[in-house]
CSV table of C-alpha atoms in Angstrom, one decimal:
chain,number,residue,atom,x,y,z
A,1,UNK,CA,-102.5,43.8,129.7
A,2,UNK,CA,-105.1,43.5,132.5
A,3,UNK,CA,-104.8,45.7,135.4
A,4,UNK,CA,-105.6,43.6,138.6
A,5,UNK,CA,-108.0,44.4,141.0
A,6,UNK,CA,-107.2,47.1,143.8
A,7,UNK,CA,-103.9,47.7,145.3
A,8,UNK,CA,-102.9,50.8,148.0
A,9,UNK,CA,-99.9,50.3,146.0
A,10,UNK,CA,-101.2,51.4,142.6
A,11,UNK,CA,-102.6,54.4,144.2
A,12,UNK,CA,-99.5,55.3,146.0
A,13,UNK,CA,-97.1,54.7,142.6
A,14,UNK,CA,-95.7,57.4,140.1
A,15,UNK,CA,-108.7,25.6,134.7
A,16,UNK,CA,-107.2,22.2,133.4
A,17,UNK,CA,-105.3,20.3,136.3
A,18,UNK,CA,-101.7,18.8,135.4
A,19,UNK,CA,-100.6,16.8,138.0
A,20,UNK,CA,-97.9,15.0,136.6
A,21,UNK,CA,-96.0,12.6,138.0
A,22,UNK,CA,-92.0,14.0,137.7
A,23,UNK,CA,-89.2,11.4,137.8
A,24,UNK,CA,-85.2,11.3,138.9
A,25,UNK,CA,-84.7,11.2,134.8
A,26,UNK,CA,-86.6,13.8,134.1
A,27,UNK,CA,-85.0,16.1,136.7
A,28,UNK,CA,-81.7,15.0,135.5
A,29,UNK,CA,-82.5,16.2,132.0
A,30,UNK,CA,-82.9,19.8,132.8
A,31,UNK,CA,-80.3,22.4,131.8
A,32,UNK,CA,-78.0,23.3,134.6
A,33,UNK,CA,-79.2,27.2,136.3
A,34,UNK,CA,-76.7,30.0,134.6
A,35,UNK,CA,-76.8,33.0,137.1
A,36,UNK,CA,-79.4,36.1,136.3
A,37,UNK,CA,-78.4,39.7,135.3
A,38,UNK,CA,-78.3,41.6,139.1
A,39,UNK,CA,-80.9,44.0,137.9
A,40,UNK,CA,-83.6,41.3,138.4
A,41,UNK,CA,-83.0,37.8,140.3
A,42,UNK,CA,-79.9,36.2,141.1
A,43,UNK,CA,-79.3,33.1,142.7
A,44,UNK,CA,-78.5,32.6,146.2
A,45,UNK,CA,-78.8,30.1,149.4
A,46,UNK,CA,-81.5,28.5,150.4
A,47,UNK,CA,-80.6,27.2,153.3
A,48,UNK,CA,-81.1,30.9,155.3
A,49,UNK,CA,-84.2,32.3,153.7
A,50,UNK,CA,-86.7,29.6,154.2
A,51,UNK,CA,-89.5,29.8,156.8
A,52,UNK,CA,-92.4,27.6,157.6
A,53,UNK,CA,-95.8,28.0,156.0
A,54,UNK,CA,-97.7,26.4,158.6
A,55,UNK,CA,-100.9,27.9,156.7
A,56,UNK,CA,-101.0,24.9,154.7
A,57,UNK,CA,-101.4,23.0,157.2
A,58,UNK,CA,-103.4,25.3,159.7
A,59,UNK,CA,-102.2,26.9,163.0
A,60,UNK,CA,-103.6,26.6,166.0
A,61,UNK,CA,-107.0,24.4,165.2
A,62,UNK,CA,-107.5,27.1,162.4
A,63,UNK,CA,-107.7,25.3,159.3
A,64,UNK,CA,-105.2,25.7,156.6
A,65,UNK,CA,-105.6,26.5,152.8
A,66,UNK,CA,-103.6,23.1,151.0
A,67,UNK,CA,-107.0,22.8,148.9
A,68,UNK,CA,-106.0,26.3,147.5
A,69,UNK,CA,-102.8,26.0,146.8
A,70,UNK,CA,-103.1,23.6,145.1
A,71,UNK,CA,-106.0,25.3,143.2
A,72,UNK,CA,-103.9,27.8,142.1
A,73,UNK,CA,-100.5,26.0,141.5
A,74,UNK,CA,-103.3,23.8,138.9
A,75,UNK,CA,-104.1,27.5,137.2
A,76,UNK,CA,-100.3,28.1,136.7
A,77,UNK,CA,-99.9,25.0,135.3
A,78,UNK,CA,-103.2,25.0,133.0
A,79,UNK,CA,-101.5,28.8,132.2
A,80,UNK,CA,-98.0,26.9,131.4
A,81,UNK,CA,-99.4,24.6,128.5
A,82,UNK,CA,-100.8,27.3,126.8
A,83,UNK,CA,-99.8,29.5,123.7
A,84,UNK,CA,-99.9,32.5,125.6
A,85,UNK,CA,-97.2,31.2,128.0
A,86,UNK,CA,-95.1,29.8,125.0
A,87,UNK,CA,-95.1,33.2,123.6
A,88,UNK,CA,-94.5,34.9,127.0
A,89,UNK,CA,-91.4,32.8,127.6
A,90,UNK,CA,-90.0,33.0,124.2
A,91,UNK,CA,-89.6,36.9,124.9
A,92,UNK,CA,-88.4,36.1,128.7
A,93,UNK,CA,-84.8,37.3,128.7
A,94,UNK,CA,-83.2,35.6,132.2
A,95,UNK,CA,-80.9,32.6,131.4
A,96,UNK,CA,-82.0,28.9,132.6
A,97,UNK,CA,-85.6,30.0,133.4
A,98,UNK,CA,-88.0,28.7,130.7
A,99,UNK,CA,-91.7,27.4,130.5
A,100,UNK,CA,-90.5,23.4,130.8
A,101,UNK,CA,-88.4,24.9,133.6
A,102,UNK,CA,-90.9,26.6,135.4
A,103,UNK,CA,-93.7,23.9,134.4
A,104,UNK,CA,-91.2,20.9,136.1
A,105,UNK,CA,-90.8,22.8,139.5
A,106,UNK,CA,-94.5,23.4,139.7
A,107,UNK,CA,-95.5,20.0,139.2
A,108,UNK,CA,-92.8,18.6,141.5
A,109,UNK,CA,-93.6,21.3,144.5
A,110,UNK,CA,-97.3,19.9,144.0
A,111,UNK,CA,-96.1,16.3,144.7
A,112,UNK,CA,-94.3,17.5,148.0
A,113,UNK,CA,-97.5,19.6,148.9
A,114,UNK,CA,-99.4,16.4,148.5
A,115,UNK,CA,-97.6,14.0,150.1
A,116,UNK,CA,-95.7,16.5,153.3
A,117,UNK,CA,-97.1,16.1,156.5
A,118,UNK,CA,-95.8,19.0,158.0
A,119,UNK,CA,-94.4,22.4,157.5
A,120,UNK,CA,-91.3,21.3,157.9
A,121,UNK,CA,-91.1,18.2,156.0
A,122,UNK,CA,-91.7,20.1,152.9
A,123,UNK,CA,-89.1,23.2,154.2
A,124,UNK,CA,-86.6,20.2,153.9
A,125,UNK,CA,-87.6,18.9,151.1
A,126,UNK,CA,-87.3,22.5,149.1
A,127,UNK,CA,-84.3,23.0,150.5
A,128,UNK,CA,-82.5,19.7,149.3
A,129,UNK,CA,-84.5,19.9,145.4
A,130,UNK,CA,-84.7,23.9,144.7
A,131,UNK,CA,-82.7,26.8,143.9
A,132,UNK,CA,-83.7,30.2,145.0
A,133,UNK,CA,-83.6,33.1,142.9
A,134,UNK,CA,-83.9,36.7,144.8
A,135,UNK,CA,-85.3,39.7,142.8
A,136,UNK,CA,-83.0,42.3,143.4
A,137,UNK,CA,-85.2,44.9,144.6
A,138,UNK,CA,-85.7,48.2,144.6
A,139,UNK,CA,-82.3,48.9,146.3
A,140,UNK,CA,-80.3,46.3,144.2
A,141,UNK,CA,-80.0,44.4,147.8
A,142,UNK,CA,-83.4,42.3,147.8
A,143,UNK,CA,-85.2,44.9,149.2
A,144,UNK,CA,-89.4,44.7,148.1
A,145,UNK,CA,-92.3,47.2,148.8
A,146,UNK,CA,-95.6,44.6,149.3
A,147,UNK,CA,-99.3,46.1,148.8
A,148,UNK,CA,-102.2,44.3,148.6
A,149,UNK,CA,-105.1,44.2,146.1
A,150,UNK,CA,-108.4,43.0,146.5
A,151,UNK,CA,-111.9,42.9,144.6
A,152,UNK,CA,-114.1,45.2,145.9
A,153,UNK,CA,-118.2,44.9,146.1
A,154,UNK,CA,-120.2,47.7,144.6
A,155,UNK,CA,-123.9,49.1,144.3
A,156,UNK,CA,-124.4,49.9,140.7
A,157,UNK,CA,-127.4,50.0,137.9
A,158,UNK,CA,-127.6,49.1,134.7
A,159,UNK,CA,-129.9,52.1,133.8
A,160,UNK,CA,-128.4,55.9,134.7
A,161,UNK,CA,-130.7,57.5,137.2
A,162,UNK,CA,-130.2,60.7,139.6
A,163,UNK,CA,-128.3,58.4,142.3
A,164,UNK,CA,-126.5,56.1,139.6
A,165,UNK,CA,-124.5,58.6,137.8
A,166,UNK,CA,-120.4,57.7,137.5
A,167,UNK,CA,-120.2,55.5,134.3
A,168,UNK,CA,-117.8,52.3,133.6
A,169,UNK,CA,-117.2,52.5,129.6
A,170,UNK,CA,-117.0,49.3,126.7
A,171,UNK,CA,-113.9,49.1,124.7
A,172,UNK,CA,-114.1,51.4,121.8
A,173,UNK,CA,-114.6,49.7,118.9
A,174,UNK,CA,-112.5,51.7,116.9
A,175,UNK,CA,-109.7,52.4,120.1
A,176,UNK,CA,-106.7,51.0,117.5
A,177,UNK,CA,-107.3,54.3,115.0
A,178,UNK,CA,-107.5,56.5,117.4
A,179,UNK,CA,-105.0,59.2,116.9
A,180,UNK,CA,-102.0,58.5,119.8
A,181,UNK,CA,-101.2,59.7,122.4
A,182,UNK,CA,-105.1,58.9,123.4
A,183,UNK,CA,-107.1,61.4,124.9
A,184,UNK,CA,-106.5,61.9,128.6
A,185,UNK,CA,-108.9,60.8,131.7
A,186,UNK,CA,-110.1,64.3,132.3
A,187,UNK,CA,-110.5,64.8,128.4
A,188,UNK,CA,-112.8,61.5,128.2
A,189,UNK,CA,-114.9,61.3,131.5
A,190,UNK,CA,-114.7,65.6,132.5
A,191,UNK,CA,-113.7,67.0,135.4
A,192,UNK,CA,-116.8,66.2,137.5
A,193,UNK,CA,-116.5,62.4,135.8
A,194,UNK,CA,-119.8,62.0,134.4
A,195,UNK,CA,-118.9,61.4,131.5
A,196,UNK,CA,-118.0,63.5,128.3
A,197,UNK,CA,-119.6,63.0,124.6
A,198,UNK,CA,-116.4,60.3,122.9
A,199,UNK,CA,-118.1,58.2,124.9
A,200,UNK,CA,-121.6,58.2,124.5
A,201,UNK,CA,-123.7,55.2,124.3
A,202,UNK,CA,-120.8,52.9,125.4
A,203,UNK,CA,-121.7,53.0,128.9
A,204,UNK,CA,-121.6,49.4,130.5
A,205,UNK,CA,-123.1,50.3,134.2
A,206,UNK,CA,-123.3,53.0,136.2
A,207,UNK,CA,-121.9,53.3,139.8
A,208,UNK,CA,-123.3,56.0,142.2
A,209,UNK,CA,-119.8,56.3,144.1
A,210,UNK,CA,-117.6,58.5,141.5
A,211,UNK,CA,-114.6,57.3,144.2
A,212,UNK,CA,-115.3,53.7,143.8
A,213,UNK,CA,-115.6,53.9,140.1
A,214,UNK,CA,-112.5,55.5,139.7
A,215,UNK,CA,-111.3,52.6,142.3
A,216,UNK,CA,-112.2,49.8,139.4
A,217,UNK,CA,-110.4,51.5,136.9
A,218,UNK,CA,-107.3,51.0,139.3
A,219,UNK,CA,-108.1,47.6,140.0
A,220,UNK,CA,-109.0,46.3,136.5
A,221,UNK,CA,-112.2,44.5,137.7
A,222,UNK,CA,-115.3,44.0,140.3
A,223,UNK,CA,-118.3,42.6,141.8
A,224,UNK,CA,-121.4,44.6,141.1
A,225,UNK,CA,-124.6,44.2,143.5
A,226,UNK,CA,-127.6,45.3,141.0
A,227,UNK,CA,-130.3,47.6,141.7
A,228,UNK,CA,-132.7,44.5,140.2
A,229,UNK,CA,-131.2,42.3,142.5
A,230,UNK,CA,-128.9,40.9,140.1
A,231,UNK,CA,-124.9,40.2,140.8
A,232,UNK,CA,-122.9,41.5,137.6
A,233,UNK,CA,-119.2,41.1,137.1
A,234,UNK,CA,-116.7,43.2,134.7
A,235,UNK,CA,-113.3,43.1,134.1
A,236,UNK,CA,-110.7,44.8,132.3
A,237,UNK,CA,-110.8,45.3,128.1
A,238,UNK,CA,-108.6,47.6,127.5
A,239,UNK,CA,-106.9,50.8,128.2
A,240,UNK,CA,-105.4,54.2,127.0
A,241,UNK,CA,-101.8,54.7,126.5
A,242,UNK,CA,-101.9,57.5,129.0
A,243,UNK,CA,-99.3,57.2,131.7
A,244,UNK,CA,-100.8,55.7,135.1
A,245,UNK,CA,-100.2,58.0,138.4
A,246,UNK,CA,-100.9,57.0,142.1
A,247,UNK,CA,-104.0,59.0,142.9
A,248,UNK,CA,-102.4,58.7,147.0
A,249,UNK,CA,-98.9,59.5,145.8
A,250,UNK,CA,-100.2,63.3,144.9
A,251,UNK,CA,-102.0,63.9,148.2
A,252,UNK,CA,-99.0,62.5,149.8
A,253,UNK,CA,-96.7,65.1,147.4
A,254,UNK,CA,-99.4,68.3,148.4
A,255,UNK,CA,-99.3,67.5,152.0
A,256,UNK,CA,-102.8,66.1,152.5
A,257,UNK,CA,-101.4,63.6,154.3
A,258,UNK,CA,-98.2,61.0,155.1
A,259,UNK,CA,-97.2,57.7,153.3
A,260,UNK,CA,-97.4,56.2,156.9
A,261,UNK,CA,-100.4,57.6,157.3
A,262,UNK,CA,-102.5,56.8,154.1
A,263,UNK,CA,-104.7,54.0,154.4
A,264,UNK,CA,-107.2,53.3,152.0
A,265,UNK,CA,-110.1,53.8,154.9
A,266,UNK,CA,-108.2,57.3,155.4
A,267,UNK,CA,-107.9,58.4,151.6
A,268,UNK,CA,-111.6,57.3,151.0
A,269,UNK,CA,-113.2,59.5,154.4
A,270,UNK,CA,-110.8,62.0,152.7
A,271,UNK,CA,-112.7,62.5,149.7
A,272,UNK,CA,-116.1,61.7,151.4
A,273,UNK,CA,-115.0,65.3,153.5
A,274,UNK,CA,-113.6,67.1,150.7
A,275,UNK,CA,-115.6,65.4,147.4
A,276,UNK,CA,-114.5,68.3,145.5
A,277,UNK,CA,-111.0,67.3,145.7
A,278,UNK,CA,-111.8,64.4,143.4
A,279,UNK,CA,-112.1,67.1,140.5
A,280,UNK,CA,-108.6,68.1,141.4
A,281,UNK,CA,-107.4,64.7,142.2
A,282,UNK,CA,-108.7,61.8,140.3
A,283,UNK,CA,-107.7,63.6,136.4
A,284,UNK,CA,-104.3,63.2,137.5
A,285,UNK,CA,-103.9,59.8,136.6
A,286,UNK,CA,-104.3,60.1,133.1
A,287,UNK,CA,-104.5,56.5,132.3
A,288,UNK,CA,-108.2,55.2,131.5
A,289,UNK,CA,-109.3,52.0,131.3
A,290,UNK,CA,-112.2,50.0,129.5
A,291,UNK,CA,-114.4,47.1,130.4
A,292,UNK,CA,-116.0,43.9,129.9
A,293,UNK,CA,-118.8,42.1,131.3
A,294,UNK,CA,-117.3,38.5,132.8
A,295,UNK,CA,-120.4,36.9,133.2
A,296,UNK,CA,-119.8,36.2,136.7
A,297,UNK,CA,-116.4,34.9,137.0
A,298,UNK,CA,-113.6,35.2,139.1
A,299,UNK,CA,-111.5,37.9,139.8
A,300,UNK,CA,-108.5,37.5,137.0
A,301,UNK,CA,-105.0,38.3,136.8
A,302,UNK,CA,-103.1,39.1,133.8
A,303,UNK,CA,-102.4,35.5,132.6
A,304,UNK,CA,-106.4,34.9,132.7
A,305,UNK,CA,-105.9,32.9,135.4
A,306,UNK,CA,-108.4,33.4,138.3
A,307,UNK,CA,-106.3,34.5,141.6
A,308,UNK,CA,-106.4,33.2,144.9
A,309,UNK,CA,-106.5,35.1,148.0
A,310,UNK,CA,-103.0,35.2,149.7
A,311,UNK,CA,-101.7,32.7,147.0
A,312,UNK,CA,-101.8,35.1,143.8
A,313,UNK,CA,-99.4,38.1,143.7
A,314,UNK,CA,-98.7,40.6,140.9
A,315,UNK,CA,-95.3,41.8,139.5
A,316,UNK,CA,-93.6,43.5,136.7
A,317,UNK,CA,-93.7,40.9,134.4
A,318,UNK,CA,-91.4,42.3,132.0
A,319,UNK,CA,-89.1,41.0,135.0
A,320,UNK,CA,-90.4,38.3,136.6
A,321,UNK,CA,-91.2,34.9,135.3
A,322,UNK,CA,-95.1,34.4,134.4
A,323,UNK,CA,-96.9,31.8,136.1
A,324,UNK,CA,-93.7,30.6,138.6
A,325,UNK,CA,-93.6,30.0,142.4
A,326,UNK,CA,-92.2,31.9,144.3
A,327,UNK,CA,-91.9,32.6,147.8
A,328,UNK,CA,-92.6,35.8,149.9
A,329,UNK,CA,-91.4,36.6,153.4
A,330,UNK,CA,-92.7,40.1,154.8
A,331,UNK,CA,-95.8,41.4,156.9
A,332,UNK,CA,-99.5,40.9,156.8
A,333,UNK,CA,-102.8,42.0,158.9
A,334,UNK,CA,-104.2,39.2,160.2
A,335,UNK,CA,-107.7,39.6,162.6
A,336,UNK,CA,-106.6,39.1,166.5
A,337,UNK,CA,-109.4,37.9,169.0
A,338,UNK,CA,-110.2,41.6,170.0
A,339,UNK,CA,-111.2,41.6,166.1
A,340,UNK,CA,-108.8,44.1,165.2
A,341,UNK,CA,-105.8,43.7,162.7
A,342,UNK,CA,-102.0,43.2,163.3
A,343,UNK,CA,-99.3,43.2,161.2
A,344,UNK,CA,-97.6,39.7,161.2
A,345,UNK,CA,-94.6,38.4,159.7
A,346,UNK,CA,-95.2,35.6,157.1
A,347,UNK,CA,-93.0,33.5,154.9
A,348,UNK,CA,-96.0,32.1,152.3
A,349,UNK,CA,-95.3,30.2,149.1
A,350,UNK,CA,-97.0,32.2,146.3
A,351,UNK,CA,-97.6,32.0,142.4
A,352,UNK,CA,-96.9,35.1,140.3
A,353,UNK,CA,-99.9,35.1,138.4
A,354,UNK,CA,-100.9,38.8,137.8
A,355,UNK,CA,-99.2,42.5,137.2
A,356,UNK,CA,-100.9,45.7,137.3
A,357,UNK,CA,-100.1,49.7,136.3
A,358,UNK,CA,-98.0,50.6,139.0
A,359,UNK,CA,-96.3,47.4,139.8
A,360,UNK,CA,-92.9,48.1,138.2
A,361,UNK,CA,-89.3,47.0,138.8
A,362,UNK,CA,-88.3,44.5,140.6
A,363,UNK,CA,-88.8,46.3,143.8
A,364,UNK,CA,-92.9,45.6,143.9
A,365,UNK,CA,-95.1,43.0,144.6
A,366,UNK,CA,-98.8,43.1,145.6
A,367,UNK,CA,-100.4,40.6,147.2
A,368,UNK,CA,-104.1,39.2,146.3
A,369,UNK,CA,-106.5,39.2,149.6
A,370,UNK,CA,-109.4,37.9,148.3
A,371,UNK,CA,-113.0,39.8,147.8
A,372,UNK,CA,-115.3,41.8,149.9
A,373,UNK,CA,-115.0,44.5,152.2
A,374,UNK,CA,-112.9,42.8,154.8
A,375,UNK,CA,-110.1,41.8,152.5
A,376,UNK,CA,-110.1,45.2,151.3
A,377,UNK,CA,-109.6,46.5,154.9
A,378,UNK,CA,-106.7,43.9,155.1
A,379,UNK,CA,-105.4,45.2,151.6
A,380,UNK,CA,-105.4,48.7,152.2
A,381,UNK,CA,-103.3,48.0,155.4
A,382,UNK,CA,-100.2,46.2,153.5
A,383,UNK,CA,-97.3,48.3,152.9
A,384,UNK,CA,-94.1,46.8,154.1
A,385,UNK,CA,-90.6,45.5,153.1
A,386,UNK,CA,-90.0,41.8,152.6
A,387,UNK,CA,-88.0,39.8,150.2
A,388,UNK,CA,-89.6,37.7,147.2
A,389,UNK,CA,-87.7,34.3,145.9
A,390,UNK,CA,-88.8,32.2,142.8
A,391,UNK,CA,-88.2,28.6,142.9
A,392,UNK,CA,-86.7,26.2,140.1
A,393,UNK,CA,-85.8,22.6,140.4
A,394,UNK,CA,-81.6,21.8,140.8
């Protein structure tokens, strides 16, 4: 199960196209909705909740992202003919939400995409053909903690030298016999993570920031800028069955610093001051994870779907209804014209696309920002409340 990419969040916790054409027949041929268990969505009115995405369209003279939607509504739907969804669903426990299910109210919310001409023409026509399931939240009253992930760009070499020292690792190929529970992070990469001898000769690459190496093993995958000029992707193999602990959540808990006050700017000068701390610090997440070179693709989510920036989130997906839309209202930075970020409320449609380590219960959501160091400064600066909705036909 791939870890996505990085999230604030995570350190804080403890294709094909199918555009298919959906008729009146069709929609009268699906199972009526049977309300969900409390725990984790239930259904409730539309006709409150709904805002305006006026970023499909654009706001003012900015264009807007339809062509992206749509991109990645056509990776859910590539992701919902496949055997991994069939065996995903077949194990999803909620009443009246099923691939076909999901699969119909993708391919009909395409059609109004398509052919709305406003933000509002498509609010009314959700309203009159959707139900709205809440998640329940961490409070059992729809209350969700948002975070944002991003893909971060790093320096790196594909030969250790004095500078490039910090090591990403290749699946073992014998991880499946090894004796459980699996060795922990400090046992596998040392206190001073440069490695330890289990690991030997299956280095990958070698980073020369041991911060933002351990930063890919919270994200699950990156964009490597080569010391030969080179760009090289990896992305997530495998992991350990060692519990996964939010790196910020322990300076929080040893006073280092406040949850409002932990950014990932501020927890990365942190350990540029004190690098030392990192010995003390990064071993406590025990959890360690393996890569794989992508040859360049995208960044991924855990249905190997690629993601799309502010269009992809991850969830628990134990909970939460693989590949489905959904819809998010809550806060996120957006640049002003002195350049600088402010926090703005959005109600965006999204697809649930991806999950990640820390993103558990139906209380969490992060949100995909894109790649690069500006949509990591926008990432590391989401940590509000909201609400999240999924979507399915009437």
């Amino acid at each position: 199960m791939p870890y996505s990419i990085f999230s604030l969040g995570r350190l804080f916790a403890c294709g094909c196209l199918f555009p298919i054409a959906l008729s009146l027949a069709v929609v009268a041929d699906v199972p009526p909705l049977q309300r969900m268990t409390p725990d984790r969505l239930d259904v409730v009115s539309g006709s409150d909740i709904l805002g305006l995405d006026g970023q499909i369209w654009g706001e003012a003279g900015k264009p807007g992202d339809k062509r992206s939607l749509l991109t990645a509504i056509d990776y859910s739907l590539a992701y919902l003919q496949s055997p991994k969804a069939a065996a995903a669903y077949q194990k999803y426990a909620i009443a009246g939400i099923t691939r076909d299910r999901v699969r119909l109210s993708l391919q009909r919310f395409r059609q109004l995409v398509v052919s709305s001409n406003s933000p509002a023409q498509l609010q009314a026509s959700v309203k009159r053909e959707f139900v709205f399931y809440q998640a329940a939240g961490k409070d059992g009253k729809g209350t969700v903690g948002f975070t944002g992930y991003f893909e971060p760009i790093y320096r790196a070499s594909r030969e250790p030298t004095a500078e490039y020292r910090y090591p990403l690792y290749r699946l073992p190929p014998n991880l499946a016999s090894w004796p459980k529970p699996h060795p922990t992070r400090l046992q596998l990469e040392g206190a001073d993570g440069l490695g330890a001898t289990q690991l030997r000769g299956l280095e990958l690459v070698w980073l020369r920031d041991r911060f933002q190496a351990f930063l890919v093993h919270v994200q699950g995958s990156a964009r490597l800028q080569l010391t030969d000029g080179n760009v090289m992707t990896v992305g997530y193999a495998s992991k350990t069955d060692r519990p996964y602990t939010g790196v910020g959540r322990e300076l929080v808990k040893d006073g280092k610093f406040t949850l409002e006050e932990l950014t990932l700017i501020r927890l990365t000068q942190y350990f540029q001051q004190f690098p030392g701390d990192m010995n003390k610090y990064l071993p406590r997440n025990e959890s360690f994870v393996f890569f794989r070179e992508t040859n360049g693709a995208p960044a991924t989510g855990s249905l190997g779907l690629p993601v799309t920036p502010e269009r992809s989130i991850a969830t628990d997906k134990s909970l939460m209804p693989h590949g489905a839309l959904a819809l998010i209202n809550t806060r996120l930075p957006y640049q002003n014209q002195e350049g600088k970020l402010d926090q703005i409320a959005v109600s965006r449609y999204v697809l649930d696309q991806d999950t990640g380590g820390a993103i558990k219960g139906p209380g969490r959501v992060d949100v995909f920002m894109g790649t690069g160091d500006r949509a990591g400064d926008r990432a590391g600066l989401i940590n509000a409340t909201g609400e999240l909705y999924y979507l399915i036909l009437k």
